[in-house]
Coordinates of C-alpha atoms and ligand atoms in Angstrom, one line a residue:
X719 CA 161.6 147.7 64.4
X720 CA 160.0 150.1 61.9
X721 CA 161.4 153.5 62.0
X722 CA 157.7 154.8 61.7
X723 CA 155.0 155.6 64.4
X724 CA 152.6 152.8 63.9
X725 CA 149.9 155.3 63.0
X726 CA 151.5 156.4 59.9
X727 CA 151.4 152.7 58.5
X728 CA 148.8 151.0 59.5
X729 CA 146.4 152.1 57.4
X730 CA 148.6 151.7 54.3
X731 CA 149.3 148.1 55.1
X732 CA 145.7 147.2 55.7
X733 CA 143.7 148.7 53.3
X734 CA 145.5 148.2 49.9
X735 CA 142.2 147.8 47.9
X736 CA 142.3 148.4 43.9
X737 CA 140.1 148.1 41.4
X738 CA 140.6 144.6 38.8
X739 CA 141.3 145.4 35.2
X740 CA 142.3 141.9 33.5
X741 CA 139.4 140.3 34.5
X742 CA 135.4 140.6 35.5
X743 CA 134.8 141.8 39.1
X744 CA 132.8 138.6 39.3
X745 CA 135.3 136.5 38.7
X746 CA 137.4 137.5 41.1
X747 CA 134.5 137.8 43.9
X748 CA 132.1 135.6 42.4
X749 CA 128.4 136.8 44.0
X750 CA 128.2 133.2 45.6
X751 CA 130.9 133.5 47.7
X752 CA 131.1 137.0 48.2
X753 CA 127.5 138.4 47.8
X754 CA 128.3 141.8 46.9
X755 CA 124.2 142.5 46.6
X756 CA 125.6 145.3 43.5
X757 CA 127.3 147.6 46.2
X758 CA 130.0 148.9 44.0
X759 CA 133.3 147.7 45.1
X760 CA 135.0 151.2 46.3
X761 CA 132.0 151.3 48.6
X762 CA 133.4 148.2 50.1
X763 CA 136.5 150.0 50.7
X764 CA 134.8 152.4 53.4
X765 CA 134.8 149.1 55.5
X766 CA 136.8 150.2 58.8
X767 CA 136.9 147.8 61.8
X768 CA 136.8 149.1 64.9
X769 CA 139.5 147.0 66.5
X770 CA 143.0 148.0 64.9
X771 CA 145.5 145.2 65.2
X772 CA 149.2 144.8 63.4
X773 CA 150.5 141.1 62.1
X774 CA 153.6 141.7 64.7
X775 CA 151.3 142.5 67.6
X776 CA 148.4 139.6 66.8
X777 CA 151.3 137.1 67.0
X778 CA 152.9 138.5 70.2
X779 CA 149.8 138.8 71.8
X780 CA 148.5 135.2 70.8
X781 CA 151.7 133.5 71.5
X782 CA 150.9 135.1 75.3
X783 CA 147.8 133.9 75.5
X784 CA 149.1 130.3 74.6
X785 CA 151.9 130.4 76.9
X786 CA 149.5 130.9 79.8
X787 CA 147.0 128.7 79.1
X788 CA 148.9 125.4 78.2
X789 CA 151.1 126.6 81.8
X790 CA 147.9 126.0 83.5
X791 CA 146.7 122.9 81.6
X792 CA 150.5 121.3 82.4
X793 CA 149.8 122.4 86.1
X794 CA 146.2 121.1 86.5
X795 CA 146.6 117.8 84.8
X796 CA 148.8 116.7 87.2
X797 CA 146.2 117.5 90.0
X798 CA 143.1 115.5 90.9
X799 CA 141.3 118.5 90.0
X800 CA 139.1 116.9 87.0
X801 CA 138.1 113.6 89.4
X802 CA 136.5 116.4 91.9
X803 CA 134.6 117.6 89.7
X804 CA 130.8 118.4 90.3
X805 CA 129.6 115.3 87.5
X806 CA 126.7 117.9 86.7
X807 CA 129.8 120.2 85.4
X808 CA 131.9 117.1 83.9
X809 CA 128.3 116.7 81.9
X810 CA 128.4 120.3 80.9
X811 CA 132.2 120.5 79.6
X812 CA 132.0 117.1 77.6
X813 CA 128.6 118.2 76.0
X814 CA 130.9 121.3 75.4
X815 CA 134.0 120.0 74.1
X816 CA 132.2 117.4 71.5
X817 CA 129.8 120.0 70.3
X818 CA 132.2 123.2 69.9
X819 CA 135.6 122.1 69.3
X820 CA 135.6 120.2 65.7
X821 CA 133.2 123.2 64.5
X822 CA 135.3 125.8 66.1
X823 CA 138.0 124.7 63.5
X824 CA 135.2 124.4 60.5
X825 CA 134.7 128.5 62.1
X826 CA 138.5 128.9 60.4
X827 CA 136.9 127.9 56.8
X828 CA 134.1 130.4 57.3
X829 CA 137.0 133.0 58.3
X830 CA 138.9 131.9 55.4
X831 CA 136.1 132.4 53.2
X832 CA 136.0 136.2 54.3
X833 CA 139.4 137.1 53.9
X834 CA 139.3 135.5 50.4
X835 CA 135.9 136.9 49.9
X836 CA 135.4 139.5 51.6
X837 CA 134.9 142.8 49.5
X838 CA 137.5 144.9 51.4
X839 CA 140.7 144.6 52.4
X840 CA 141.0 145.7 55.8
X841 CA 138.1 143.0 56.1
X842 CA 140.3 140.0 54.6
X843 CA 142.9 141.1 56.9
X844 CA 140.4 140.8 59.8
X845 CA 139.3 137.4 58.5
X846 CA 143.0 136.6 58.3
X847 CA 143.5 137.0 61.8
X848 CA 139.7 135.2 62.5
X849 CA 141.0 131.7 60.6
X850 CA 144.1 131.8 62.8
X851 CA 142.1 132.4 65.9
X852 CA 139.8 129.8 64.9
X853 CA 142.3 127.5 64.3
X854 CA 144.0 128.0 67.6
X855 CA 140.1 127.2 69.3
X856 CA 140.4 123.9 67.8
X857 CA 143.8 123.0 68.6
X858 CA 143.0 124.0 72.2
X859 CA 139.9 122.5 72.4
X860 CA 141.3 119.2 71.5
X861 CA 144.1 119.1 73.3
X862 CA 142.3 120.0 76.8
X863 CA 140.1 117.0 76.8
X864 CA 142.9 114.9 75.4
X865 CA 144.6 114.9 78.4
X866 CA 141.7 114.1 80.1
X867 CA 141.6 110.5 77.9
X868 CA 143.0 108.7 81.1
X869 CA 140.4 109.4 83.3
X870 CA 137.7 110.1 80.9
X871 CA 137.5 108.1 78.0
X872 CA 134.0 110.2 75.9
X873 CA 136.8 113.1 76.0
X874 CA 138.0 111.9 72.8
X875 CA 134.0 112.9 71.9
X876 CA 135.8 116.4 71.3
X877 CA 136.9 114.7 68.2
X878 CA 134.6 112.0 67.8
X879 CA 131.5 113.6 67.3
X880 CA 131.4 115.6 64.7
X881 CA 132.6 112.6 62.5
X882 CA 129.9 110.5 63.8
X883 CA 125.8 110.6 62.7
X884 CA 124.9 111.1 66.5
X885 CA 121.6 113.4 66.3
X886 CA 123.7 116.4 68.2
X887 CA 126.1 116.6 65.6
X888 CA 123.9 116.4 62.6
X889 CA 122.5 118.9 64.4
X890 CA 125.2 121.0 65.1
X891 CA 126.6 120.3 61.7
X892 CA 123.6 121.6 60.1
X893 CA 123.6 124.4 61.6
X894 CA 127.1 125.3 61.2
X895 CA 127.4 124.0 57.4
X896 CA 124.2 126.6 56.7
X897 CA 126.3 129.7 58.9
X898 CA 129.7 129.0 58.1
X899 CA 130.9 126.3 55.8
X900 CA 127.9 126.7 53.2
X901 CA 127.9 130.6 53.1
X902 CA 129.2 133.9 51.7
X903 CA 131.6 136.2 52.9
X904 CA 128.7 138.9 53.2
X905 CA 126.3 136.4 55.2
X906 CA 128.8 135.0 57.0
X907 CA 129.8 138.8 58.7
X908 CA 126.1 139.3 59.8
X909 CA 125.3 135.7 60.8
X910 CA 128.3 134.1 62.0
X911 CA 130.0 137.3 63.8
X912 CA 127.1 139.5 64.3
X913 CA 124.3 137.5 65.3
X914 CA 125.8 134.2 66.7
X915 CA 129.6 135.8 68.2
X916 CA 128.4 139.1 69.5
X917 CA 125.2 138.3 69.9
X918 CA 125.4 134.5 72.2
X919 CA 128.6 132.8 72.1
X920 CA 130.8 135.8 72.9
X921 CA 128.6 136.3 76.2
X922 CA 128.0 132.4 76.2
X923 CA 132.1 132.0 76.9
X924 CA 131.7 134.9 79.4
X925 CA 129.3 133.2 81.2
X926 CA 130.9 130.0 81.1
X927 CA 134.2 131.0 82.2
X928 CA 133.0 132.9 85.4
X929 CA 130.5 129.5 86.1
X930 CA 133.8 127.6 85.7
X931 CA 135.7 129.3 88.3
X932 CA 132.9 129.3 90.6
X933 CA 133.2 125.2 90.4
X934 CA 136.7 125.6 90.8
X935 CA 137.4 123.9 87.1
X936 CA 140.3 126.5 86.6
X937 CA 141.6 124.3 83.5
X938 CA 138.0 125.1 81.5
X939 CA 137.8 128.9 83.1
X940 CA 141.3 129.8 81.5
X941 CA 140.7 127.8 77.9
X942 CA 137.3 129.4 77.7
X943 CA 138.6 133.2 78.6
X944 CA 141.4 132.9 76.3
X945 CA 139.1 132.2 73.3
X946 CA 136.5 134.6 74.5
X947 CA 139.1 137.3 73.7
X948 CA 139.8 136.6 69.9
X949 CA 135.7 136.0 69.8
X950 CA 135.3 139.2 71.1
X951 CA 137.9 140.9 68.5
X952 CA 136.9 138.8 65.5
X953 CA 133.6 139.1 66.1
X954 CA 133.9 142.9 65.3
X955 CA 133.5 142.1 61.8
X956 CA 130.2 142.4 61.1
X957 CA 129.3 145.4 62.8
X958 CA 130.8 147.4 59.6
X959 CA 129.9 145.3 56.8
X960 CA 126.0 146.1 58.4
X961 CA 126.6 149.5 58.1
X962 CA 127.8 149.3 54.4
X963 CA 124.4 147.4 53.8
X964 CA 122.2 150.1 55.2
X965 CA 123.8 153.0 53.7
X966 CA 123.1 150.9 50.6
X967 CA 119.1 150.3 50.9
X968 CA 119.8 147.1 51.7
X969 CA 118.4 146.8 55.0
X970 CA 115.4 144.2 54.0
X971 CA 118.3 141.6 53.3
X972 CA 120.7 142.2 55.9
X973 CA 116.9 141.7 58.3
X974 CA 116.7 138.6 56.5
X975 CA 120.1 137.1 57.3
X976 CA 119.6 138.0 61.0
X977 CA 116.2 136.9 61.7
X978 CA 117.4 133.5 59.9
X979 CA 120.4 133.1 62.2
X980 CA 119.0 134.6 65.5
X981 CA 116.3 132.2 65.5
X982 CA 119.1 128.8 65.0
X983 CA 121.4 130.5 67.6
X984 CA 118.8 130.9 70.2
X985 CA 118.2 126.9 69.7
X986 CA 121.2 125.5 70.0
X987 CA 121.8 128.1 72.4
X988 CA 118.9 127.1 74.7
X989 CA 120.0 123.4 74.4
X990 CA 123.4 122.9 75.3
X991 CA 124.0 126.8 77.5
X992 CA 120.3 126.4 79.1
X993 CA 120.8 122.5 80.3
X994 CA 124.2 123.6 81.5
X995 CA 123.2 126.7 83.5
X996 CA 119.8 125.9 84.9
X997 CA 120.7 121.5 86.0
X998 CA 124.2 120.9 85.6
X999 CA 126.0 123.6 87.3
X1000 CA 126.1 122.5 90.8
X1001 CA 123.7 125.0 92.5
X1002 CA 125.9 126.8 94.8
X1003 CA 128.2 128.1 91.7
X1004 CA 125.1 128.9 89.4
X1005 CA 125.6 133.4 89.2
X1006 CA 122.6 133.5 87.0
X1007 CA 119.4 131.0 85.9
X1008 CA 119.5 131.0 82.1
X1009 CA 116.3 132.8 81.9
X1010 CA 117.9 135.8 83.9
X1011 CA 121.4 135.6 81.2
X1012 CA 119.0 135.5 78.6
X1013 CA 117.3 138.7 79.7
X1014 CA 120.2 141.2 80.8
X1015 CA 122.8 140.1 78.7
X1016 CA 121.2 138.3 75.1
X1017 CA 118.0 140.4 75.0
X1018 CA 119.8 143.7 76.0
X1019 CA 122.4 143.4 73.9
X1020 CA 120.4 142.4 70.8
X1021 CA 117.4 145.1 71.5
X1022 CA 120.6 147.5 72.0
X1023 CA 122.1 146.8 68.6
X1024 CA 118.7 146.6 66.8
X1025 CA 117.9 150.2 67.7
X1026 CA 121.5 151.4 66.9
X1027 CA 121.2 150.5 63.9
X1028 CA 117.4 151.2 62.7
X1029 CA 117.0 147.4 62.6
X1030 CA 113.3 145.9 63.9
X1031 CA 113.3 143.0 65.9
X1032 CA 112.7 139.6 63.9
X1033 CA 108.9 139.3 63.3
X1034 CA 108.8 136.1 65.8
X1035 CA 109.8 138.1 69.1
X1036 CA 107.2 138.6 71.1
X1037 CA 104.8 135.9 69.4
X1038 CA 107.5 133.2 69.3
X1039 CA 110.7 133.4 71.0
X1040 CA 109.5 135.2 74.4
X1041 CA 107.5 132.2 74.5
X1042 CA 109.9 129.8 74.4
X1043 CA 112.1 131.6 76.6
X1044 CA 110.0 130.4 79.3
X1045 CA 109.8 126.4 78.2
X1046 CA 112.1 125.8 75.6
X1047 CA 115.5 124.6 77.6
X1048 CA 113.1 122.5 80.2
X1049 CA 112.4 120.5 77.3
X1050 CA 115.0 120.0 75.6
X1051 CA 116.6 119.0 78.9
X1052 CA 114.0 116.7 79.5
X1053 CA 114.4 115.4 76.2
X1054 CA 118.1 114.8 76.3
X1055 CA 118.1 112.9 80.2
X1056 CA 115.3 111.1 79.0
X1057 CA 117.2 109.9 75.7
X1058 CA 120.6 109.8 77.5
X1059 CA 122.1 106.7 76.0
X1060 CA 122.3 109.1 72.6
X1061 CA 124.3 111.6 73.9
X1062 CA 128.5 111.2 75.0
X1063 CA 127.9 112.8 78.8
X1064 CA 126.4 111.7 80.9
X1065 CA 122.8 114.4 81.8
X1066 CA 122.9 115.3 85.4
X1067 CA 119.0 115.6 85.9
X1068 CA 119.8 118.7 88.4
X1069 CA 115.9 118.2 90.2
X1070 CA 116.9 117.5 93.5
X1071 CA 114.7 118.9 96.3
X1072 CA 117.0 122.4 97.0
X1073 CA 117.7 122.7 93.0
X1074 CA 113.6 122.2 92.4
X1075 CA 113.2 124.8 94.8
X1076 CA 115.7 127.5 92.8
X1077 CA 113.9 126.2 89.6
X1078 CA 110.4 127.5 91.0
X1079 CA 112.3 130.6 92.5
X1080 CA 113.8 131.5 89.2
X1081 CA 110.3 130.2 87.0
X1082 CA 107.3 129.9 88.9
X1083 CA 105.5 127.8 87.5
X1084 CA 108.1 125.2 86.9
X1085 CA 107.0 122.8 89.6
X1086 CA 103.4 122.3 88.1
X1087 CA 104.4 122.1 84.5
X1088 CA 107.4 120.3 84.1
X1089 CA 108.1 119.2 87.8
X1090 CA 105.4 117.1 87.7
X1091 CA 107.1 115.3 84.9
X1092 CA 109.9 114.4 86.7
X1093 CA 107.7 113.7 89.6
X1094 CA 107.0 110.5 87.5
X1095 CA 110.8 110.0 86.4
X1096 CA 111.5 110.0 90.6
X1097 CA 109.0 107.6 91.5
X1098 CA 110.4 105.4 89.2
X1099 CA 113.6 105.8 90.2
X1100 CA 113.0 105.0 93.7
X1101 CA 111.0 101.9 93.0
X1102 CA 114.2 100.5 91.1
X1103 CA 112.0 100.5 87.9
X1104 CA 115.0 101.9 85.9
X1105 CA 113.9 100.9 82.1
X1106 CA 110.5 103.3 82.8
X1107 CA 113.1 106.3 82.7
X1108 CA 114.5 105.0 79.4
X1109 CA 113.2 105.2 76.1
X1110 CA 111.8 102.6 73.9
X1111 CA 111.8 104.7 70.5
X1112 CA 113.0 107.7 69.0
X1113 CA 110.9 111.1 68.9
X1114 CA 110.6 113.2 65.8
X1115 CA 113.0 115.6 64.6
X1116 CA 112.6 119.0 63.3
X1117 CA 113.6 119.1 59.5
X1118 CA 115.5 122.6 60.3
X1119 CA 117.5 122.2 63.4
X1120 CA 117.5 118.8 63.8
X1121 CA 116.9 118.4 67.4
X1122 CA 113.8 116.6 68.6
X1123 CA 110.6 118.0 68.8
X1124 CA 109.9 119.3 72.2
X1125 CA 106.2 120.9 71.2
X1126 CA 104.3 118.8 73.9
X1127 CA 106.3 120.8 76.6
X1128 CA 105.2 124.0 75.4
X1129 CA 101.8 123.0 74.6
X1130 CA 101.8 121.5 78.2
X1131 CA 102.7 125.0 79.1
X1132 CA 100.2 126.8 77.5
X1133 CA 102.9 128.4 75.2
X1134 CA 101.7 126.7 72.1
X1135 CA 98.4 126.3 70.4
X1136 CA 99.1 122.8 69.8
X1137 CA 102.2 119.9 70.4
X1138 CA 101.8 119.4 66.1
X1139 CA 104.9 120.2 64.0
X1140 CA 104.3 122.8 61.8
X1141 CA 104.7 121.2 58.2
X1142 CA 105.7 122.3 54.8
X1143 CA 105.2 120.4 51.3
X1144 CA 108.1 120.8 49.3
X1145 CA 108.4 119.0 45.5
X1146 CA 106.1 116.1 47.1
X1147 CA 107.4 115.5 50.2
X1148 CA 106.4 116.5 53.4
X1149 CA 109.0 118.6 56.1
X1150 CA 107.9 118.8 60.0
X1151 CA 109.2 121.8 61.7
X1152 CA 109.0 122.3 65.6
X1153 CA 108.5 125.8 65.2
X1154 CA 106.8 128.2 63.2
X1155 CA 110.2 130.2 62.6
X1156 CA 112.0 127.4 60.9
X1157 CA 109.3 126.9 58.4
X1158 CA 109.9 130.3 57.4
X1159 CA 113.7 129.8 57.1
X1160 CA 113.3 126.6 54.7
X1161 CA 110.7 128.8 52.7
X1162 CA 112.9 131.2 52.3
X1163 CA 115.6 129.3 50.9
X1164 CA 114.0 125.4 49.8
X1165 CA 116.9 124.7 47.8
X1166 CA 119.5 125.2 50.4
X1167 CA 117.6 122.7 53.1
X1168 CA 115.5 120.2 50.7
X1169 CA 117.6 117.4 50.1
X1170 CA 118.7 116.9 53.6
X1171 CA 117.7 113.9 55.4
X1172 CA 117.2 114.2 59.4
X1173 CA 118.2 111.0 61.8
X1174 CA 114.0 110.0 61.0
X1175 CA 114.3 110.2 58.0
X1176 CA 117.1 108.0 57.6
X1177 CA 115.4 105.8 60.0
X1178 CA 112.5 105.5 57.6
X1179 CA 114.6 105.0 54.5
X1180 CA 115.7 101.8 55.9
X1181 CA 119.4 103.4 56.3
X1182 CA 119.8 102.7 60.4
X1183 CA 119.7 98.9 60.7
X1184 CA 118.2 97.1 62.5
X1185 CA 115.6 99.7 63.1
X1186 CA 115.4 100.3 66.4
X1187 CA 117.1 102.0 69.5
X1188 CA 119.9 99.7 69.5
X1189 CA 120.4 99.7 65.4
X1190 CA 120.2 104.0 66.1
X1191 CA 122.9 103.6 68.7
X1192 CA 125.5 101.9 66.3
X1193 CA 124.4 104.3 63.7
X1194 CA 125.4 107.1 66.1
X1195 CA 128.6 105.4 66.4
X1196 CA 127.5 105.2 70.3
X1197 CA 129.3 102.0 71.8
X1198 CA 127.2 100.4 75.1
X1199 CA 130.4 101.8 77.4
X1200 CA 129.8 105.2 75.8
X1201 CA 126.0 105.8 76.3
X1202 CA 125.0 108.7 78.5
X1203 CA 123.7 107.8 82.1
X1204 CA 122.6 109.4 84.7
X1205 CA 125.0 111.4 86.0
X1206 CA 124.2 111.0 90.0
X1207 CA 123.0 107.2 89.7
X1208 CA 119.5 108.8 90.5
X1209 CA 121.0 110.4 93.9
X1210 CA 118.3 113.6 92.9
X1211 CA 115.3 111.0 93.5
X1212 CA 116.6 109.4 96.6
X1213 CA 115.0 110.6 99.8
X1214 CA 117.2 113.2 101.4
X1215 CA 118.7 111.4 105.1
X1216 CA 117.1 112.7 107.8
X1217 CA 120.2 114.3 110.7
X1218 CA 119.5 113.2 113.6
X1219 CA 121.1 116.1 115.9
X1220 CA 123.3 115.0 118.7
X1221 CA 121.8 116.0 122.3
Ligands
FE2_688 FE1 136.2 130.4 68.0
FE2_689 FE1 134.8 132.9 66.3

């Protein structure tokens, strides 16, 4: 044990910053990888993380958190506790595993990046501790759903699927190569940990774990809550590489990075947490409706840190992203039962009569906008004609986020002017973006998004063969036994028994 009070060390052993003298600052933190923006490197070394933590007491405390959650995976897996689920919530932990746990360990390169990159030392030693955390969040996250192989085959998905072209993970992949994998260390701190850890997936795990013990899935609750605490210590990062920024004049740029990111976040966000929350989650263990999380926890927090810091809100607030607050997820939750057989879960359609009720409780309105869509999905149901409820083609994609275009909803809606893309000609060819936002993004930047090609365009370079659904499917590396289904066998359309009481 050191003979020293912890106080009188600390600072010594993780802060030992000094100035190069064999070779060019920039070669040592190239402005690529580091983005310095010409702060001058011993105002780097002001950069002081608020959450103090020793090598010695990061292991001890991670090798707890380990031991406890692979004691519960060893006890749960030997339970039927994973047949009982609610299917809704088996929908919402698959969707979960394939989409997060792959890019949870591409997270460590990111984290990697900053303690390489990172302009201060006491930030690299964060960053240290973030790639190990990371790491961890993908061992875990594989490892769950593997032992769920037996009884679920799609959990190998948690591996699968970022290996695969299915539209979700060229999805998530582009989004993550642009935040993580494909970025700075300076970006990376106000994109990756400021906007998308503090600002959604930190509260997004919170969320998730108290939904999961509500169901009862216990196994999900503690794997969740364990990761949500190195998130919420990792995350911590970016907080004082903002502050080194502003006291620099460079407030336009660090704007910049965080109207960029918030904007992606909130998408991805609304698609896989906003499906989950508002249909999958069996009713009776729903705490909040997405909208409602969206509002005290996202919004607050955000609108909190933004004043704090003499930030503005991005430019698309009000005009864009309150909007969609109030459409967005229906859509894309529409979109993905309606295109089921391309995703690895199977979408629980959650619009039974009790759960359209809630719906029109929690957004009023809901039953003559979207409920009347799935009016039409229900009568077909019910008549046995099953192939209306399925697709034929594929919709268009968004040359930014990669997820289908859900315009019509929103025009439907009254939230948009029109269901059109919103396009962009870029060295001769054309880019369709669903939303106003993202066009800016590519703008900004055409260099970093122009050459790639989204699952359409691949479609129309002749790359998917044969071209159509079927061809797409084997593309997506989608076998027939893996397509998504509906996760009820259309119980939610079926007319509810009537009880007769006993007299
Ligand atoms: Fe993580
Ligand atoms: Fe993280």
């Amino acid at each position: 044990m050191p003979a020293l009070p912890r106080s009188e060390w600390y600072d010594l052993t993780r802060d030992m910053n000094w100035n190069v003298t064999y070779v060019e600052e920039s070669e040592v933190w190239p402005e690529d990888l580091s983005h310095s923006l010409d702060i001058p490197a011993e105002a780097w070394w002001t950069w002081d993380e608020p959450y103090k933590i020793t090598y010695p007491e990061y292991v001890h405390n991670q090798t707890g958190k380990d031991e406890s959650v692979y004691a519960v995976n060893q006890v749960v897996s030997r339970s039927k506790l994973f047949d009982n689920l609610d299917p809704g919530w088996k929908a919402a932990i698959l969707a979960h595993y394939g989409a997060i746990a792959v890019p949870e360990y591409t997270a460590g390169i990111g984290e990697a990046r900053m303690a390489r990159f990172g302009r201060a030392a006491a930030w690299r030693n964060m960053a240290t501790y973030g790639t190990l955390d990371e790491t961890r969040h993908g061992q875990i996250q594989t490892y769950f759903p593997h032992g769920l192989l037996a009884r679920e085959p799609r959990a190998d998905w948690a591996h699968k699927a970022m290996h695969t072209n299915e539209w979700g993970a060229i999805a998530a992949r582009h989004l993550f190569d642009d935040m993580f994998t494909a970025n700075d260390a300076v970006s990376m701190a106000l994109q990756l940990t400021f906007t998308f850890e503090t600002g959604f997936s930190n509260l997004q795990f919170l969320g998730m774990a108290s939904d999961a013990m509500q169901v009862g899935d216990l196994d999900f609750s503690s794997l969740i809550s364990s990761i949500q605490t190195d998130e919420a210590r990792h995350a911590q990062q970016g907080e004082p590489t903002m502050k080194i920024l502003l006291e620099h004049g460079k407030k336009d740029e660090a704007q910049k990075l965080i109207d960029h990111m918030f904007w992606r976040s909130w998408k991805i966000f609304a698609l896989l947490t906003g499906a989950s929350m508002d249909y999958y989650t069996p009713l009776e263990a729903r705490s909040h409706s997405f909208g409602e999380f969206m509002n005290e926890f996202i919004i607050k927090q955000f609108t909190d840190q933004f004043r704090d810091f003499g930030l503005e809100r991005p430019w698309y607030w009000e005009s864009h992203f309150l909007k969609e607050l109030e459409w967005y997820h229906h859509a894309t939750h529409m979109g993905i039962y309606f295109w089921r057989p391309t995703v690895w879960w199977n979408p629980d359609a959650g619009v039974s009569p009790e759960e359209r009720d809630w719906l029109e409780m929690k957004y009023p309105g809901w039953n003559d906008s979207f409920g009347k869509i799935w009016d039409v999905i229900g009568e077909n149901a019910r008549a046995g004609r099953i192939e209306n409820t399925l697709p034929e083609t594929l919709p268009m994609i968004c040359n930014m986020c990669q997820i289908p275009l859900c315009n019509p909803g929103g025009y439907l809606m009254g939230k948009l002017e029109s269901p059109e893309p919103f396009t962009h000609i870029h060295n001769g060819r054309k880019y369709s973006f669903c939303s106003e936002p993202y066009k800016w993004i590519f703008v900004q930047q055409p260099a970093r998004f122009q050459g790639h090609l989204s699952f359409i365009d691949r479609f129309l370079a002749g790359m998917i063969q044969p071209p159509d659904l079927m061809g797409g499917l084997a593309y997506m590396g989608i076998s027939p036994e893996e397509m998504g289904q509906d996760a009820t066998n259309f119980e939610w359309a079926m007319p509810t028994p009537i009880k007769i009481k006993a007299s």
